[in-house]
Coordinates of C-alpha atoms (C1' of nucleotides) in Angstrom, one line a residue:
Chain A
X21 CA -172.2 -129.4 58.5
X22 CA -169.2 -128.0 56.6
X23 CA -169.9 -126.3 53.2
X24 CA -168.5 -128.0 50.4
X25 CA -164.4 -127.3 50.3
X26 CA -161.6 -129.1 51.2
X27 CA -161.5 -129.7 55.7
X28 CA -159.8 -126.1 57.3
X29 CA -157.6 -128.2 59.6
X30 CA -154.1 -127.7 58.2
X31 CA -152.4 -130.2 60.9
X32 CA -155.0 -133.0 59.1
X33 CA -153.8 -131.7 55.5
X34 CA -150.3 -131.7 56.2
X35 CA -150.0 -134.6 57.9
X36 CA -151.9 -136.7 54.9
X37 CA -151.3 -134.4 52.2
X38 CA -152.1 -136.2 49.1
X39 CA -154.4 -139.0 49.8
X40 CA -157.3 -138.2 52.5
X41 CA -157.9 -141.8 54.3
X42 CA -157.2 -139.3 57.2
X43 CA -158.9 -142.5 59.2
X44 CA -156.0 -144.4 58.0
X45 CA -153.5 -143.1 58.5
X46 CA -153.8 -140.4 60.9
X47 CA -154.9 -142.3 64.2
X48 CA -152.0 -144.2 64.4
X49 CA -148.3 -143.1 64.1
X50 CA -147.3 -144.1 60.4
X51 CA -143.6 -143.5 59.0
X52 CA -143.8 -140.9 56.2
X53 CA -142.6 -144.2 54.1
X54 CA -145.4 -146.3 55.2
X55 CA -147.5 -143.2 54.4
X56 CA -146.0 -143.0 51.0
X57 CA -147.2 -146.4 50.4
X58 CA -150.5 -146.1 51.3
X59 CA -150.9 -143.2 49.3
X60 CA -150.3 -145.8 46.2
X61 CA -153.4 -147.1 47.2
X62 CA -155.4 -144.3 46.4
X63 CA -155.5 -144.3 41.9
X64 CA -157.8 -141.8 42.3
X65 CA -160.2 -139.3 43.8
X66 CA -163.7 -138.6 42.5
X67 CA -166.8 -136.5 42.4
X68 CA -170.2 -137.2 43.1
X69 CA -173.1 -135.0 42.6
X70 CA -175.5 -133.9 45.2
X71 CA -178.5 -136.9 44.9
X72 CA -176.3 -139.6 43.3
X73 CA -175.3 -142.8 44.4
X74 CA -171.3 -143.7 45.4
X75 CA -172.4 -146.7 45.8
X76 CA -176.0 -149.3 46.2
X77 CA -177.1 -151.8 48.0
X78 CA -175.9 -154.9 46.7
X79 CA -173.0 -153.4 44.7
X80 CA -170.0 -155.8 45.2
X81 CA -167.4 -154.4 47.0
X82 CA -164.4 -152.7 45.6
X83 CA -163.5 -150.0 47.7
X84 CA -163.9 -148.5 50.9
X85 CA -164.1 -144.6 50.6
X86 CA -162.9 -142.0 52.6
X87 CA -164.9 -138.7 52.1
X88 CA -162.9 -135.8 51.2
X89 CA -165.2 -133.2 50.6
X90 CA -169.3 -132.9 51.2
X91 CA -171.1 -134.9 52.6
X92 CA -173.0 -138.5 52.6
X93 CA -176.0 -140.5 54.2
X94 CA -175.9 -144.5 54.4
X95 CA -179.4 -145.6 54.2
X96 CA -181.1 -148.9 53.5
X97 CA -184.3 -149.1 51.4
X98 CA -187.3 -151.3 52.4
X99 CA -189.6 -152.9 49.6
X100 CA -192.5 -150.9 50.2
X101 CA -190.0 -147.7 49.3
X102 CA -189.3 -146.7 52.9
X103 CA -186.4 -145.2 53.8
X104 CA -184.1 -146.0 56.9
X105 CA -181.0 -143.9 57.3
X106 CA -178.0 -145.7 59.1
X107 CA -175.7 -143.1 59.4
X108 CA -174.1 -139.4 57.9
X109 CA -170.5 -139.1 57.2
X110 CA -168.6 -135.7 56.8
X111 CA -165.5 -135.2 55.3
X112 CA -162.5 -137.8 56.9
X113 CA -165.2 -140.1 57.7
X114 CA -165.0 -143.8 56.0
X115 CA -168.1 -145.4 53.7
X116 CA -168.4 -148.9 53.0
X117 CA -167.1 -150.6 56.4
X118 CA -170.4 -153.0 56.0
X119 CA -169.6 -154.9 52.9
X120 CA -166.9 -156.5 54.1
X121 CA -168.5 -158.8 55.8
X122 CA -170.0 -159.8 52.9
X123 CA -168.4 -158.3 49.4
X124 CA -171.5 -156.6 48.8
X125 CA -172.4 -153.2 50.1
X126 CA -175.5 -153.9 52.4
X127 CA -176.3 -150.2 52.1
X128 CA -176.7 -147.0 49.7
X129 CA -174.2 -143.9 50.0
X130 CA -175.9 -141.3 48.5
X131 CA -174.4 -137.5 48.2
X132 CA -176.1 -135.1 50.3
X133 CA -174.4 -132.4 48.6
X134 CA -171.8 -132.0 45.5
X135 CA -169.3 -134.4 46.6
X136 CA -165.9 -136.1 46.6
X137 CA -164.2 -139.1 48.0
X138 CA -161.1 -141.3 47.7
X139 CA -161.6 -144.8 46.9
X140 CA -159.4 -147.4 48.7
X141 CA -159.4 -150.5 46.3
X142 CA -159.9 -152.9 49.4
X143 CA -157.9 -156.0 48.1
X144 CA -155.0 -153.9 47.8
X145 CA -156.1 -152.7 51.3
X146 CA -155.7 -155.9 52.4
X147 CA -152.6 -156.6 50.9
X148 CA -150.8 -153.6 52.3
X149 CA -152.1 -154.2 55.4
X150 CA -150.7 -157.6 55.5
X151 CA -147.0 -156.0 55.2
X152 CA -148.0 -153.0 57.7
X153 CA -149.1 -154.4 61.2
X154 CA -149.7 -150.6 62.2
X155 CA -152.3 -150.3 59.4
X156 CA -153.7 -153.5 60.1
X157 CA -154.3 -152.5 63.6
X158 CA -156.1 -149.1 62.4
X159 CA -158.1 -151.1 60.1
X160 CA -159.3 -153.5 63.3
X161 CA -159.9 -150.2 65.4
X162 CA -161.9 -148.4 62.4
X163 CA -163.9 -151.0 61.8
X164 CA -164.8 -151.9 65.6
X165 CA -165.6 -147.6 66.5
X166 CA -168.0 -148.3 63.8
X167 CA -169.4 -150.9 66.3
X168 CA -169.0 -148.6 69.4
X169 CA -171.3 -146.1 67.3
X170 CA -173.8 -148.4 66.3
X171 CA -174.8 -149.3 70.2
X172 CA -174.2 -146.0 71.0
X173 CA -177.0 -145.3 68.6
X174 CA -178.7 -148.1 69.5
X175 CA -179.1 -146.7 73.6
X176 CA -180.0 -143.9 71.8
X177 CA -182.8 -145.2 70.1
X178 CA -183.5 -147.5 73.2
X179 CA -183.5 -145.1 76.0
X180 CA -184.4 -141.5 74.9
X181 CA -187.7 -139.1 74.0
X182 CA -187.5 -137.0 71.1
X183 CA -186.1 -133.8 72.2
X184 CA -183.0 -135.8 74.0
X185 CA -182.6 -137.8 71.1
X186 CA -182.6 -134.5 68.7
X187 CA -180.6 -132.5 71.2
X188 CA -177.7 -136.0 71.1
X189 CA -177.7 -135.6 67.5
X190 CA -177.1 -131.8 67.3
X191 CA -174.3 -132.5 69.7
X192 CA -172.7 -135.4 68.0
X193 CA -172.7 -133.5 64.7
X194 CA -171.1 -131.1 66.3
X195 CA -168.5 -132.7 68.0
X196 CA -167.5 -134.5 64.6
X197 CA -167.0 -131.4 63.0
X198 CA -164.7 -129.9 65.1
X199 CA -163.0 -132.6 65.2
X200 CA -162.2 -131.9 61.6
X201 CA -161.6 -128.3 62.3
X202 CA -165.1 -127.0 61.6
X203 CA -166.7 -124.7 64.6
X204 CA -168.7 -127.0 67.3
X205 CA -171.3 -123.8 67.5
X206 CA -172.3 -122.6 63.4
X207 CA -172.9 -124.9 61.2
X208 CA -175.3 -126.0 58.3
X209 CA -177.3 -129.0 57.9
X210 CA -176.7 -130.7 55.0
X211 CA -179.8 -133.2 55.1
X212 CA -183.3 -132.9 55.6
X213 CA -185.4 -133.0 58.4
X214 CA -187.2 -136.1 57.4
X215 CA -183.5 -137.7 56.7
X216 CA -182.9 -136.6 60.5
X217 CA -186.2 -138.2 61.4
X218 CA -185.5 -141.3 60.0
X219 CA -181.9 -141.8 61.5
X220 CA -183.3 -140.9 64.5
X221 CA -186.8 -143.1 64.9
X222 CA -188.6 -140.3 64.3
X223 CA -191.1 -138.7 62.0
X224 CA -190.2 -135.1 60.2
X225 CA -192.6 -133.1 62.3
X226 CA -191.6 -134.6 65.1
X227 CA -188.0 -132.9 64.4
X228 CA -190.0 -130.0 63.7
X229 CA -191.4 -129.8 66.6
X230 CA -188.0 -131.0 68.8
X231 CA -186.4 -127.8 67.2
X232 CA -188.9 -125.5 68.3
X233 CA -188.7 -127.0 72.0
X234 CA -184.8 -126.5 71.6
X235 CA -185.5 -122.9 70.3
X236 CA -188.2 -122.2 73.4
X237 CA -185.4 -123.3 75.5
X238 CA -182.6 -121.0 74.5
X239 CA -180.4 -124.0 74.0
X240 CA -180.0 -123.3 70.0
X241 CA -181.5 -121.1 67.1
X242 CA -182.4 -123.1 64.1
X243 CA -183.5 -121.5 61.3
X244 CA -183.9 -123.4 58.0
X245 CA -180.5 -125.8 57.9
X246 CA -178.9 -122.9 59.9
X247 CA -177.5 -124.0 63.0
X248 CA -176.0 -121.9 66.0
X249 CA -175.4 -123.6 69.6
X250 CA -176.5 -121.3 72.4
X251 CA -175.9 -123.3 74.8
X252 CA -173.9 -126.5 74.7
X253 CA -173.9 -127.2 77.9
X254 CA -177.7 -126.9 78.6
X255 CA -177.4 -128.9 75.6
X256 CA -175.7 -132.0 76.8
X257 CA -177.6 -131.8 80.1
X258 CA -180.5 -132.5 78.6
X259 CA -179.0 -135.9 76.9
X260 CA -177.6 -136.2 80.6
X261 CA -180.5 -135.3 82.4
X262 CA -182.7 -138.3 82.0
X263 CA -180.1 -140.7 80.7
X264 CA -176.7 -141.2 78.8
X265 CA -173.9 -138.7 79.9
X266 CA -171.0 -140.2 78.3
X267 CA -172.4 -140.0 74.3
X268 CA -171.1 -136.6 74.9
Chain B
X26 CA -182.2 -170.5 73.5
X27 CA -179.8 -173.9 74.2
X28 CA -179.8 -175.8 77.7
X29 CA -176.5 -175.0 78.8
X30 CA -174.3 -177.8 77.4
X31 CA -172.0 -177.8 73.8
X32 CA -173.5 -177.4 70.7
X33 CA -174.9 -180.9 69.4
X34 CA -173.7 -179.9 65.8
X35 CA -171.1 -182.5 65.2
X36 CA -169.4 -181.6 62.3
X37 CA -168.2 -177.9 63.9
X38 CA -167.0 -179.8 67.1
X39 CA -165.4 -181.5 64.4
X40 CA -163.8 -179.2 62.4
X41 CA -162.7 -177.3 65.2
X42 CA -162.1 -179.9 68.0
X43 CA -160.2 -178.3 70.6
X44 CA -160.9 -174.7 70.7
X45 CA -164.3 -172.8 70.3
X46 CA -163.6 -170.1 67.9
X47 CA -165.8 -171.3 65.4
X48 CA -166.1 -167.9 63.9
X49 CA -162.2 -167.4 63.3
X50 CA -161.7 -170.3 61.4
X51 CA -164.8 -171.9 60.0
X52 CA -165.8 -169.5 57.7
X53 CA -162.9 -169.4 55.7
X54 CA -161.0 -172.8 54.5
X55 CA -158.4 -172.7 56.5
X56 CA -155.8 -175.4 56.5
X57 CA -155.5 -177.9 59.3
X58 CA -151.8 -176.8 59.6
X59 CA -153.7 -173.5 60.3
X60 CA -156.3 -174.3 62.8
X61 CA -153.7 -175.9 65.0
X62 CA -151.9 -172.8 64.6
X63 CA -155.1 -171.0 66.3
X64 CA -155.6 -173.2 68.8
X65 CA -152.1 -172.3 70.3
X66 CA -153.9 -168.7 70.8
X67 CA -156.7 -170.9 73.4
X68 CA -154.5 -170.5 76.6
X69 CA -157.5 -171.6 78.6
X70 CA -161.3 -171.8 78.6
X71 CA -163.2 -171.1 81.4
X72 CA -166.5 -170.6 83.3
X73 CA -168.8 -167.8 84.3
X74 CA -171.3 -168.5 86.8
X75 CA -175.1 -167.1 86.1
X76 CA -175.4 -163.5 87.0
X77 CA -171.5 -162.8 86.6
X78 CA -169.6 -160.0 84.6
X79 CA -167.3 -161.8 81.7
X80 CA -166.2 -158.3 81.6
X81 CA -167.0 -155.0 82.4
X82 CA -167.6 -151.1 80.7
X83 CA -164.2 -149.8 81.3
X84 CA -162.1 -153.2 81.6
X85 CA -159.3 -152.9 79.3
X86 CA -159.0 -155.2 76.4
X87 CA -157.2 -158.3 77.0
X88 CA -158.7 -161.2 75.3
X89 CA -161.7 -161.5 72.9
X90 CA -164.1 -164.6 73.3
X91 CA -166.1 -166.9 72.2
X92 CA -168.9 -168.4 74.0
X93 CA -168.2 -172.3 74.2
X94 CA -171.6 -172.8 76.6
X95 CA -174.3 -170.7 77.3
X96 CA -175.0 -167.4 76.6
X97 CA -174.9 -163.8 77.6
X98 CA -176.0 -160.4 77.3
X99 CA -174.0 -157.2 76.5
X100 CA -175.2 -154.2 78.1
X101 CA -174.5 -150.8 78.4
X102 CA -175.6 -148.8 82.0
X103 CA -176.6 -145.2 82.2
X104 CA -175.7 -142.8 85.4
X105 CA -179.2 -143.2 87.0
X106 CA -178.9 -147.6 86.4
X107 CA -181.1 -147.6 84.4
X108 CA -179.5 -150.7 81.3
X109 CA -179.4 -151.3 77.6
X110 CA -178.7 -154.4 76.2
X111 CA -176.8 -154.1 73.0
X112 CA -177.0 -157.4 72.3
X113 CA -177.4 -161.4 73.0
X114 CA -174.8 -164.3 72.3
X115 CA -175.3 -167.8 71.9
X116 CA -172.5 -170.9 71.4
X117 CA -169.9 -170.4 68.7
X118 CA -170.8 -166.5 68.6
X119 CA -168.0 -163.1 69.6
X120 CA -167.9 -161.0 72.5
X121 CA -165.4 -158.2 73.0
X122 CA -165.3 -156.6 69.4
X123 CA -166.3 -153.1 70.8
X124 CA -163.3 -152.9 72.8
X125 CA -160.6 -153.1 70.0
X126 CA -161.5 -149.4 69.2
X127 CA -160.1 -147.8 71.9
X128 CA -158.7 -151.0 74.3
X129 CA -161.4 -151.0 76.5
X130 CA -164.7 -152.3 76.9
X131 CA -167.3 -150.1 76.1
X132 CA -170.3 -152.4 77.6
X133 CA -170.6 -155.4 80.1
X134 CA -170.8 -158.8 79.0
X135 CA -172.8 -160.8 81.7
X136 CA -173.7 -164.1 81.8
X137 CA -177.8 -165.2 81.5
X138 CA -176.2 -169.0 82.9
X139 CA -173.5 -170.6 83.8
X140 CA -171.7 -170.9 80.6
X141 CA -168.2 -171.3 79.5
X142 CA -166.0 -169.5 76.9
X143 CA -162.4 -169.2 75.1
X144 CA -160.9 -165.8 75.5
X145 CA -158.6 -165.5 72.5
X146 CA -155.8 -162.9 73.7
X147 CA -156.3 -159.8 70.9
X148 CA -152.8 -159.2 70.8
X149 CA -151.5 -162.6 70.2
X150 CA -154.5 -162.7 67.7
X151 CA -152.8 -159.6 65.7
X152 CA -150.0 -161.3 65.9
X153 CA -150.8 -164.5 64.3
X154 CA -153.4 -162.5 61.9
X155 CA -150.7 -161.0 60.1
X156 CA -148.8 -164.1 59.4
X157 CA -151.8 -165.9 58.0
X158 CA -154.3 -163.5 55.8
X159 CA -157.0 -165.8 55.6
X160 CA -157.3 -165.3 59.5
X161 CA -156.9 -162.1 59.2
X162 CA -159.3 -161.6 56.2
X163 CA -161.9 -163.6 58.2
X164 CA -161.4 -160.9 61.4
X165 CA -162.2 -158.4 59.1
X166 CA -165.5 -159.5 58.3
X167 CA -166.3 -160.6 61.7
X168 CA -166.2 -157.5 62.9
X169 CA -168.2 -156.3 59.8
X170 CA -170.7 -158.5 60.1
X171 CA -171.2 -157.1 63.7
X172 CA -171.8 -153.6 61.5
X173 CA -174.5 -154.9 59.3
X174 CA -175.7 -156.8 62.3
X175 CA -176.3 -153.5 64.2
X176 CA -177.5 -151.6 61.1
X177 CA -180.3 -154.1 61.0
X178 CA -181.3 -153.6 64.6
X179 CA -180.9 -149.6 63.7
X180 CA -183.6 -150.6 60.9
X181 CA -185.9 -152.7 63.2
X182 CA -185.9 -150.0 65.8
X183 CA -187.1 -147.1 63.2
X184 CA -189.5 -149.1 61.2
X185 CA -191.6 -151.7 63.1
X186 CA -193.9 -151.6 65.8
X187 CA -193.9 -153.7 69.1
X188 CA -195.2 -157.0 68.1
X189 CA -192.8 -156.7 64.9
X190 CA -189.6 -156.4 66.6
X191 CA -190.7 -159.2 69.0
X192 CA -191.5 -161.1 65.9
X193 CA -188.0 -160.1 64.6
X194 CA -186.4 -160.8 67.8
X195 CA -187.4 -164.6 67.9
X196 CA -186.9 -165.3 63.9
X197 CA -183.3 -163.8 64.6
X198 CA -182.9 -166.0 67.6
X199 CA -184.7 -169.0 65.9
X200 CA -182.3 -168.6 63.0
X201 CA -179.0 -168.1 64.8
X202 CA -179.7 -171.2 66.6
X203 CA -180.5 -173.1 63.8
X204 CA -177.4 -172.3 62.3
X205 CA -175.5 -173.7 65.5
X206 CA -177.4 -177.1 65.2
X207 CA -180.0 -176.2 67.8
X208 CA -183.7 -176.5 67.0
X209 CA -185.5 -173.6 65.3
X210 CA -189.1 -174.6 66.5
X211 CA -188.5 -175.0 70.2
X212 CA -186.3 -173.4 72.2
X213 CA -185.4 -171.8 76.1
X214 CA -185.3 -167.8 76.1
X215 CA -182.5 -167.5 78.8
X216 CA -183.3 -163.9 79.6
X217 CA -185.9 -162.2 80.9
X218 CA -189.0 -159.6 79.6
X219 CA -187.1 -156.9 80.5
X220 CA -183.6 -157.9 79.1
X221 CA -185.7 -158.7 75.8
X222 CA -187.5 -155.4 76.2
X223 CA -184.6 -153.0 77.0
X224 CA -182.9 -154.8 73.6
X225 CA -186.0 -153.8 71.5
X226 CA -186.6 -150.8 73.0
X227 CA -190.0 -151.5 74.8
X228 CA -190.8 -151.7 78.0
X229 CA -191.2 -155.3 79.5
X230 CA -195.4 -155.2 79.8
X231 CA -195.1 -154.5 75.9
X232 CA -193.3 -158.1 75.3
X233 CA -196.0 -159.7 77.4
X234 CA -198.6 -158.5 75.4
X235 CA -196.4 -158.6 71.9
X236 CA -196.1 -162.6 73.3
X237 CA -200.4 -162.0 73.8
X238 CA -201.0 -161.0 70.5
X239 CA -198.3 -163.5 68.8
X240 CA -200.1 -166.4 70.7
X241 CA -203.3 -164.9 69.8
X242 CA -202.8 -165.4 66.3
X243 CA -201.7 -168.6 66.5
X244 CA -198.0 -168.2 65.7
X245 CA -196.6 -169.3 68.9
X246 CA -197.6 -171.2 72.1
X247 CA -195.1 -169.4 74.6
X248 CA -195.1 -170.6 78.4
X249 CA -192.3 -168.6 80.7
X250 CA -189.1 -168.9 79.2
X251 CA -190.2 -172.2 76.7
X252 CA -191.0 -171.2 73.1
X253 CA -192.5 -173.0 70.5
X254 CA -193.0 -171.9 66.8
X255 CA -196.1 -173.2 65.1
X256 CA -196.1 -170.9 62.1
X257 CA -192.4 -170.1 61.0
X258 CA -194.0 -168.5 57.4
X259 CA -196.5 -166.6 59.9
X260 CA -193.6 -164.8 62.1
X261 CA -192.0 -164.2 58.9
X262 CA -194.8 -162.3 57.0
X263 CA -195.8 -160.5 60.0
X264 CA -191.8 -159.2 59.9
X265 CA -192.2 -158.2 55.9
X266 CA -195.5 -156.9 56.4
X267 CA -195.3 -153.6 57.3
X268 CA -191.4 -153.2 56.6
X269 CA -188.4 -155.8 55.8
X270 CA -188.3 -159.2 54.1
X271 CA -184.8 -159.0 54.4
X272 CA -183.9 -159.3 57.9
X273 CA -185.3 -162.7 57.8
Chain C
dC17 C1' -195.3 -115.6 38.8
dG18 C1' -196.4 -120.3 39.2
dT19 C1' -194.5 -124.8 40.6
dG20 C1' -192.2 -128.0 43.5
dT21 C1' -189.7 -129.2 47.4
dG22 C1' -189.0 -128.7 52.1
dT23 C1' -190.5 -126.8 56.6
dT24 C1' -193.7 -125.4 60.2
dT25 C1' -197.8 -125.7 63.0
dG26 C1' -202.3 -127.5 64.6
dA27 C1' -205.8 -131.1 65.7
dT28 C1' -206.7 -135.8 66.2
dG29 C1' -205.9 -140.5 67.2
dA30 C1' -203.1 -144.6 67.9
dA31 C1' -199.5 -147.0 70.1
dT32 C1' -196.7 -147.4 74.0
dT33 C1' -195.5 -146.2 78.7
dT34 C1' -196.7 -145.8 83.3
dC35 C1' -198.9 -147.1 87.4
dA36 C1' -201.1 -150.7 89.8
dA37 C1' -202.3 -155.1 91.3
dA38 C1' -202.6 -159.9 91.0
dG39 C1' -200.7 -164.4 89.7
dC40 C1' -196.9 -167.9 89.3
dA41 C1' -192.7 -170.4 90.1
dG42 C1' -188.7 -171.6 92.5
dG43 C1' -186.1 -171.7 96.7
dT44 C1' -185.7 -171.5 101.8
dG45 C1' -186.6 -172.3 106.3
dG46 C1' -189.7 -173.7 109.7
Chain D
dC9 C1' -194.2 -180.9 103.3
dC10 C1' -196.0 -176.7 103.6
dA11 C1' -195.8 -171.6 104.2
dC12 C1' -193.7 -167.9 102.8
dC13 C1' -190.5 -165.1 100.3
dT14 C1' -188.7 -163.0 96.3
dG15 C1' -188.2 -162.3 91.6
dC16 C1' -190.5 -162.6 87.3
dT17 C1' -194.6 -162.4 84.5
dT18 C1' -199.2 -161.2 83.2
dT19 C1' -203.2 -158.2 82.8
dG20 C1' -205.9 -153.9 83.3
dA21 C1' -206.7 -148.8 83.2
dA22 C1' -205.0 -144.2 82.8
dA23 C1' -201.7 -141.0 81.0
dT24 C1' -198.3 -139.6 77.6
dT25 C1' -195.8 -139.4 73.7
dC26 C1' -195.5 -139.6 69.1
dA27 C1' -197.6 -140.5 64.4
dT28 C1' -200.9 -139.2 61.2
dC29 C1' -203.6 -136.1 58.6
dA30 C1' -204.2 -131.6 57.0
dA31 C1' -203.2 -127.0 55.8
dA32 C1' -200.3 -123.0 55.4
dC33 C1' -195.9 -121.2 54.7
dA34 C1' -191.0 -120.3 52.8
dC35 C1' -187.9 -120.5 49.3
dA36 C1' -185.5 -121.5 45.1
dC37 C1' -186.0 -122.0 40.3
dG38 C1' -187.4 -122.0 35.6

DNA sequence: CGTGTGTTTGATGAATTTCAAAGCAGGTGG
DNA sequence: CCACCTGCTTTGAAATTCATCAAACACACG
């Protein structure tokens, strides 16, 4: 995962200087005007601090937020204290797509690492969106990739053994972040390995242990949150091998 | 699960007599002005036989639907055949919102019996969205809801054990019914160990013997396909035992 | 240098999958 | 109407994977 400083990508930074609901406004071809008045949506930008919360289950909803900077992990919290993470967003990547449904966030966002995001007051989301179809349209197609993830996780968890399911994440990470201009082949983990575990059904040694198979392998070298892809392609055969080629 | 025949609830037939898309326009108040509105977006309802494809991974994106009759399952298939199901819909429930990221279906949609549906065509739905919020408002969350829908099966897949999803898995379906004027105590499962397995990410001998050990205990008398609660609070506390209260 | 948090590795046991076989129900054709 | 398929379900026994428990290690920080 990316250190903590503003996405590399110049093309994404030019193209959305001010505001970064990259999400928003980048998919889809917006008029510089239209872009103009989406960027009166965002008030502000903010920090949060590595450990604290942008937001809690059963916060009402305000805003979406479209992270900027750092890093995040959704998670919901069972009574007896467990953990379950539903998701990790990097910088571009939208928080808070869940409450909608029911003006309450149904999850925590919690910083993996010295943070910032820009909120998107969501009734004024709304609003705008009612006077641009184009935004309304990337508003529908954000909110149903969310979806496409989610069952793509979901086969995941259904269908594959520990070291594919590690080996998927590695390569989804990766993916992502070179999507925003970060290298596909170095990067750092921002969360631990008992976070991992969790997102993926599994326990911490059991990452443990998926990382040293990797390692035996020569398909990556993990050391610490150190990442470096040795081989991507051995990588995605393995996901391929038994099951799922197209989760990439 | 229902026989195949239209919900029983009468006062959704009645407050949305013609078309089906009970989720579009009952959750919100919309105006009757508005609801006929919506029901020039029904073109047509129509059947699918037992066994067929609604629609298909890869299909492009022409119509969301509703299920009017019946029910289905969603499904995703890997290179070597082996399936996931993704999901299960009953009367008055989506199908389709996966596909408005990227206008194409992402998974099948086949039907577990003959049933009958109302596509609603997506672009005509844009349309008329943006000249009435409310609708559009109410899509929003629709497709939201699907989010916190799947975040909970993300939940249920890393925290329980097999006879607690299976315990999930009928309180979900016992509630969902419920809520479309069906009985919560006795119902038809319309698909089969393996559907319900590959959904909960077991294998099909582990939902005979979940069903074992749920009969065992005295929670429920299951024959086949026929299910009958006899200890609702039971099911419920076996679900929050180890884990969640909250999923119901 | 001690303390705390996070990671790694080993040994053991439990839960689930796999393999196998038998039972059951519904439908078809003799 | 019965016999016989075929597809689905149930149950048992063995094999495997993953979780649990436990201990050592690494590293950052005061």
């Amino acid at each position: 995962m990316p250190d903590a400083q503003a996405p590399p990508n110049r093309h994404l930074k030019a193209a959305c200087a001010n505001c970064s609901v990259l999400e928003l406004c980048l998919p889809l071809g917006l008029s510089v005007q239209e872009i103009e008045r989406l960027d009166t949506l965002i008030v502000q930008r903010f920090k949060v601090k590595k450990g604290a919360a942008l937001y809690r289950t059963g916060d009402p909803l305000r805003s979406l937020y479209a992270v900027r900077i750092g890093s995040f992990k959704t998670c919901m919290v069972s009574v007896d204290g467990r953990e379950q993470v539903t998701g990790f967003q990097i910088p571009g990547e939208m928080l808070g797509l869940d409450a909608i449904s029911g003006d309450t966030h149904t999850c925590s966002a919690l910083a993996l690492e010295d943070s910032e995001v820009c909120p998107i007051h969501f009734a004024h989301l709304e609003k705008l969106a009612q006077e641009l179809p184009s935004l309304q349209h990337n508003l529908n197609r954000i909110l149903s990739r969310e979806i496409v993830r989610d069952h793509d996780m979901l086969m995941m968890l259904g269908n594959m053994n520990s070291d594919e399911r590690l080996a998927a994440f590695l390569l989804n990470l990766s993916q992502r972040l070179s999507m925003r201009g970060y290298s596909s082949r170095d990067f750092i983990l921002k969360m631990r390995r008992e976070e991992i575990g969790s997102y993926l059904g599994l326990r911490l040694e059991t990452i443990c242990r998926g990382i040293a198979h990797l390692r035996d392998q020569g398909l990556v070298e993990i050391s610490g949150r150190e990442v470096k892809v040795l081989n991507m392609e051995g990588l995605k055969q393995l996901v391929a091998g038994c099951h799922r080629p197209d989760l990439l």
